[in-house]
Coordinates of C-alpha atoms in Angstrom, one line a residue:
M1 CA 84.9 -12.3 56.7
V2 CA 84.3 -9.2 54.6
V3 CA 81.2 -7.3 55.6
P4 CA 79.4 -5.9 52.4
D5 CA 78.9 -2.2 52.1
L6 CA 75.1 -1.8 52.3
G7 CA 73.0 1.0 50.8
R8 CA 69.4 1.8 51.0
A9 CA 67.1 1.5 47.9
P10 CA 65.3 4.7 47.5
G11 CA 61.7 3.2 47.1
S12 CA 61.7 0.6 49.7
G13 CA 64.4 1.6 52.1
R14 CA 65.6 -2.0 51.8
A15 CA 69.3 -2.7 52.7
V16 CA 71.1 -3.7 49.4
P17 CA 74.7 -4.1 48.9
T18 CA 76.2 -0.8 47.3
D19 CA 77.8 -2.6 44.5
H20 CA 74.5 -4.1 43.4
L21 CA 72.7 -0.7 43.7
R22 CA 75.5 0.8 41.5
L23 CA 74.9 -1.9 38.9
L24 CA 71.1 -1.4 39.1
A25 CA 71.5 2.4 38.6
R26 CA 74.0 2.0 35.8
V27 CA 71.7 -0.4 33.8
A28 CA 68.7 1.8 34.6
R29 CA 70.4 4.9 33.3
M30 CA 71.8 3.1 30.2
Y31 CA 68.4 1.9 29.3
H32 CA 66.0 4.7 30.3
E33 CA 68.3 7.8 29.8
Q34 CA 70.6 6.8 27.2
G35 CA 68.2 4.9 25.0
M36 CA 70.4 1.7 24.8
R37 CA 68.7 -1.6 24.0
Q38 CA 69.0 -4.5 26.4
P39 CA 71.3 -6.5 24.0
E40 CA 73.7 -3.5 23.9
I41 CA 73.6 -3.1 27.6
A42 CA 74.5 -6.8 28.0
A43 CA 77.4 -6.5 25.7
T44 CA 78.8 -3.4 27.3
L45 CA 78.6 -4.8 30.8
S46 CA 79.6 -8.2 29.8
I47 CA 76.5 -9.8 31.4
S48 CA 73.6 -11.9 29.9
Q49 CA 70.6 -10.1 28.4
P50 CA 68.2 -12.1 30.8
R51 CA 70.1 -10.6 33.7
V52 CA 69.7 -7.1 32.2
S53 CA 66.0 -7.7 32.1
R54 CA 65.8 -8.9 35.6
L55 CA 68.0 -5.9 36.8
L56 CA 65.5 -3.4 35.0
K57 CA 62.6 -5.0 36.8
E58 CA 64.4 -4.9 40.1
A59 CA 65.3 -1.3 39.6
I60 CA 61.6 -0.5 39.3
A61 CA 60.6 -2.6 42.2
L62 CA 63.2 -0.9 44.5
G63 CA 62.1 2.6 43.4
I64 CA 65.4 3.4 41.5
V65 CA 63.1 3.9 38.4
R66 CA 59.9 5.6 38.8
T67 CA 57.3 6.2 36.2
V68 CA 55.6 9.5 36.2
V69 CA 52.8 10.2 33.6
V70 CA 52.5 13.8 32.6
L71 CA 49.1 14.6 31.1
P72 CA 49.2 16.6 27.9
E73 CA 47.3 19.9 27.8
G74 CA 43.6 19.3 26.9
V75 CA 43.8 15.7 28.2
H76 CA 41.6 15.1 31.3
T77 CA 42.3 11.4 32.1
E78 CA 42.1 11.9 36.0
L79 CA 38.7 13.5 35.6
E80 CA 37.5 10.7 33.2
E81 CA 38.5 8.1 35.7
E82 CA 36.7 9.9 38.5
L83 CA 33.6 9.9 36.4
Q84 CA 33.9 6.3 35.9
R85 CA 34.5 5.6 39.5
R86 CA 31.7 7.8 40.7
Y87 CA 29.0 6.7 38.3
G88 CA 30.1 3.2 37.5
L89 CA 30.8 4.0 33.8
R90 CA 32.7 1.7 31.4
D91 CA 34.3 4.7 29.9
A92 CA 34.2 8.5 29.8
V93 CA 35.6 11.1 27.4
V94 CA 36.0 14.7 28.5
V95 CA 36.7 17.5 26.1
D96 CA 37.6 21.1 26.7
T97 CA 35.1 23.2 24.8
A98 CA 37.3 26.4 25.0
G99 CA 35.0 28.2 27.4
A100 CA 31.8 27.7 25.4
T101 CA 28.9 27.3 27.7
D102 CA 26.0 26.9 25.3
D103 CA 27.3 25.7 21.8
V104 CA 29.3 22.7 23.0
I105 CA 28.1 20.6 19.9
P106 CA 31.3 21.1 17.7
A107 CA 33.7 20.1 20.3
L108 CA 31.5 17.2 21.6
G109 CA 30.9 16.1 18.0
A110 CA 34.7 16.0 17.3
A111 CA 35.4 14.0 20.4
A112 CA 32.6 11.6 19.8
A113 CA 33.7 11.0 16.3
S114 CA 37.2 10.0 17.5
Y115 CA 35.7 7.7 20.0
F116 CA 33.5 6.0 17.5
N117 CA 36.3 5.7 15.1
T118 CA 38.4 3.7 17.5
T119 CA 35.8 1.7 19.4
F120 CA 33.6 0.2 16.7
K121 CA 34.6 -3.3 16.0
G122 CA 33.6 -5.8 13.2
G123 CA 30.1 -7.2 13.8
D124 CA 28.7 -4.5 15.9
V125 CA 25.0 -3.8 15.7
I126 CA 24.5 -0.1 16.4
G127 CA 21.3 1.7 17.5
I128 CA 21.1 5.4 17.2
S129 CA 18.6 8.0 18.4
S130 CA 17.0 10.0 15.5
W131 CA 16.8 13.4 17.3
S132 CA 20.3 14.5 18.3
E133 CA 22.2 17.3 16.6
T134 CA 25.3 16.3 18.7
L135 CA 25.2 12.8 17.2
L136 CA 24.9 14.2 13.8
A137 CA 27.9 16.4 14.3
A138 CA 29.8 13.4 15.5
V139 CA 28.8 11.0 12.5
E140 CA 29.6 13.8 9.9
R141 CA 33.2 13.9 11.4
M142 CA 33.8 10.2 11.3
Q143 CA 36.3 8.7 8.8
P144 CA 34.8 6.1 6.4
K145 CA 36.2 2.7 7.1
S146 CA 38.0 0.7 4.5
T147 CA 36.5 -2.5 5.9
Q148 CA 33.1 -3.3 7.5
V149 CA 33.0 -2.4 11.2
A150 CA 29.3 -2.9 11.8
D151 CA 26.6 -5.4 10.6
R152 CA 23.6 -3.1 10.9
V153 CA 22.8 0.5 12.0
M154 CA 19.2 1.0 13.1
Q155 CA 17.0 3.7 14.5
V156 CA 15.8 3.0 18.0
V157 CA 13.1 5.7 18.0
G158 CA 10.6 6.3 15.1
G159 CA 11.9 8.8 12.5
V160 CA 8.9 10.2 10.7
G161 CA 8.0 13.7 11.5
S162 CA 8.2 17.0 9.7
P163 CA 9.9 16.9 6.2
D164 CA 13.0 18.8 7.7
A165 CA 13.4 16.5 10.6
Q166 CA 13.0 13.5 8.5
V167 CA 15.9 14.7 6.3
H168 CA 17.9 14.9 9.5
A169 CA 17.0 11.5 10.7
T170 CA 17.6 10.0 7.4
R171 CA 21.0 11.7 7.0
L172 CA 22.1 10.7 10.4
L173 CA 21.5 6.9 10.0
G174 CA 22.5 7.0 6.4
R175 CA 25.8 8.7 7.1
L176 CA 26.6 6.2 9.9
A177 CA 25.7 3.3 7.9
D178 CA 27.9 4.6 5.1
V179 CA 31.1 5.1 7.3
T180 CA 30.7 1.8 9.0
R181 CA 29.7 -0.1 5.8
A182 CA 26.6 -1.3 7.7
R183 CA 23.1 -2.0 6.5
P184 CA 20.7 0.8 7.5
I185 CA 17.4 -0.1 9.2
F186 CA 14.8 2.7 9.7
V187 CA 11.7 2.4 11.9
P188 CA 8.8 3.0 9.6
S189 CA 6.7 5.0 12.0
A190 CA 6.4 8.5 13.8
G191 CA 8.4 8.7 16.9
V192 CA 5.5 10.1 18.8
V193 CA 1.8 9.4 17.8
G194 CA -1.4 10.9 19.0
T195 CA -2.7 8.3 21.4
A196 CA -1.6 5.1 23.2
T197 CA -4.2 3.1 21.2
I198 CA -2.6 4.2 17.9
R199 CA 0.9 3.3 19.3
D200 CA -0.3 -0.1 20.4
A201 CA -1.8 -0.7 16.8
L202 CA 1.5 0.4 15.2
L203 CA 3.4 -2.1 17.4
Q204 CA 1.4 -4.8 15.8
D205 CA 2.4 -3.8 12.2
S206 CA 4.7 -6.4 10.6
A207 CA 7.3 -3.9 9.3
V208 CA 7.5 -2.3 12.9
K209 CA 7.6 -5.6 14.7
E210 CA 10.5 -6.8 12.4
V211 CA 12.7 -3.8 13.4
M212 CA 11.7 -4.2 17.1
A213 CA 12.8 -7.8 17.2
Q214 CA 16.3 -6.7 15.8
W215 CA 16.7 -4.2 18.8
R216 CA 17.5 -7.3 20.9
D217 CA 20.7 -7.8 18.6
L218 CA 22.1 -4.4 19.6
T219 CA 25.7 -4.3 20.9
V220 CA 26.0 -0.6 21.1
V221 CA 23.4 2.3 21.2
L222 CA 24.3 6.0 20.6
V223 CA 22.1 8.5 22.2
G224 CA 21.7 12.1 23.2
I225 CA 20.3 13.2 26.6
G226 CA 17.3 15.5 26.5
S227 CA 16.2 18.0 29.0
L228 CA 12.5 18.6 29.8
E229 CA 12.6 21.6 27.6
P230 CA 12.6 20.2 23.9
S231 CA 15.5 21.1 21.8
P232 CA 15.2 23.2 18.7
L233 CA 15.5 20.1 16.6
L234 CA 12.8 18.3 18.5
L235 CA 10.5 21.3 18.2
R236 CA 11.0 21.3 14.5
S237 CA 10.6 17.5 14.2
G238 CA 6.8 17.0 14.8
N239 CA 7.8 14.7 17.7
A240 CA 8.0 17.4 20.3
V241 CA 6.6 17.2 23.8
S242 CA 3.5 19.4 23.9
D243 CA 2.9 22.1 26.6
A244 CA 0.3 19.7 28.1
D245 CA 2.7 16.8 28.2
Q246 CA 5.5 19.0 29.6
A247 CA 3.2 20.1 32.4
E248 CA 2.3 16.4 33.2
L249 CA 6.0 15.3 33.1
R250 CA 7.0 18.3 35.3
A251 CA 4.4 17.5 37.8
L252 CA 5.7 13.8 37.9
G253 CA 9.3 15.2 38.5
A254 CA 10.8 14.5 35.1
V255 CA 14.0 16.2 34.5
G256 CA 15.3 14.6 31.2
D257 CA 14.9 11.8 28.6
V258 CA 16.8 9.2 26.7
C259 CA 15.1 8.1 23.6
L260 CA 12.0 10.0 24.7
H261 CA 11.7 7.9 27.9
F262 CA 11.7 10.5 30.7
F263 CA 13.2 10.1 34.2
D264 CA 13.3 12.0 37.4
A265 CA 16.2 13.5 39.3
E266 CA 17.3 10.1 40.6
G267 CA 17.1 8.5 37.2
A268 CA 13.9 6.6 37.9
P269 CA 11.6 6.2 34.8
V270 CA 8.6 8.4 34.9
D271 CA 5.4 6.6 33.9
S272 CA 3.4 9.2 31.9
A273 CA 0.8 9.3 29.2
F274 CA 3.4 10.6 26.9
D275 CA 5.6 7.6 27.4
H276 CA 2.7 5.3 26.1
R277 CA 2.6 7.2 22.8
V278 CA 6.3 6.7 22.0
V279 CA 7.2 4.3 19.2
G280 CA 10.8 3.3 20.1
I281 CA 13.0 0.9 22.0
D282 CA 11.5 0.0 25.4
V283 CA 13.4 0.7 28.6
H284 CA 14.2 -2.9 29.4
T285 CA 15.6 -3.6 25.9
F286 CA 17.5 -0.4 26.0
R287 CA 19.1 -1.2 29.3
A288 CA 20.1 -4.6 28.2
V289 CA 22.4 -3.3 25.5
E290 CA 26.1 -3.9 26.5
R291 CA 27.5 -0.4 25.7
R292 CA 25.1 2.7 26.0
V293 CA 26.9 5.8 24.8
A294 CA 25.6 9.3 25.4
V295 CA 27.0 12.4 23.9
A296 CA 25.8 15.4 25.8
G297 CA 26.9 18.5 27.5
G298 CA 26.2 22.2 28.3
A299 CA 24.8 23.9 31.2
R300 CA 21.1 23.5 30.1
K301 CA 21.5 19.7 30.2
Y302 CA 23.5 19.3 33.4
S303 CA 20.5 18.1 35.6
A304 CA 19.4 15.6 32.8
I305 CA 22.9 14.3 32.4
K306 CA 23.5 13.7 36.1
A307 CA 20.0 12.0 36.4
A308 CA 20.7 9.7 33.5
L309 CA 24.0 8.7 35.2
K310 CA 22.4 8.1 38.5
G311 CA 19.7 6.0 36.9
A312 CA 22.4 4.0 35.0
W313 CA 20.7 4.8 31.7
I314 CA 24.1 5.0 30.1
N315 CA 27.5 3.5 30.8
V316 CA 29.7 5.6 28.4
L317 CA 29.6 9.4 28.6
I318 CA 31.1 11.9 26.2
T319 CA 30.8 15.4 27.7
D320 CA 32.5 18.8 28.1
L321 CA 35.0 19.9 30.9
D322 CA 32.6 22.1 32.8
T323 CA 29.8 19.4 33.0
A324 CA 32.4 16.8 34.0
T325 CA 33.8 19.0 36.7
R326 CA 30.4 19.8 38.1
L327 CA 29.4 16.0 37.9
T328 CA 32.5 15.1 40.1
T329 CA 32.5 17.9 42.6
E330 CA 28.8 18.6 43.3
P331 CA 26.9 16.5 45.7

């Protein structure tokens, strides 16, 4: 009886006849290093193509062929996956802002535009916040679609404020509707009104009620994340949080907001007088949207972003490298 010469497969340490290991290595090198197709390998070695396929799979299983993914410069897949794992996100996009600590808007806008271009699908009903400079930067960088990729694009917070801010809100919604070939739907009301009584009356208006009913159809919502200190845009909008409202919100522990709904450091909603004056999507309807995408970054918004993640206000985050690193390394 002839005893076969046995070798050890590098990955498993399993004893395999040396002749078979030699064949596995030869097939693997021909396919992976020399770029030969399976039919060519089969013809060269006088074996069947199905056997070549089986040998290639066996070479991987035995560790003869090992796949190594080398991340290109500027790609942060591992960090994105850690964000998803730590905060239960559906997706995350991390962009290097080239050392910018304050003006991260251009880089975030470009990354968000790319994400929107590839993830909007036919039939989407998209909600969008009216007061985000980062979202406007993203939408302006989007490429117009040749076919319709969204059914409707609608505001989820009232859009009427100062004339300058109204131009911004109209431009944001109109541009997104144009590039996705969707029907634009505006909220015919101010985002913040003087009293809860006025807000309650507006919510009974037939035009406002018609828009509110459509919020239940949303498949994706695009938002910024606000800090307690209003952004320059919100200050100019006529919808800013007053000093008195800020004092109340701060006393209640608020650190940030999504769609003008404020939350504390753990992401729990803060029940304030201000919240009862907001004309916009309610918290329950917002959280029911399948894909809730936030585009936000910068040191000023770190606490608000972290709280929004902890409170599961969003499930997709597009942010900068410094913010993502802090979110995955700080307790």
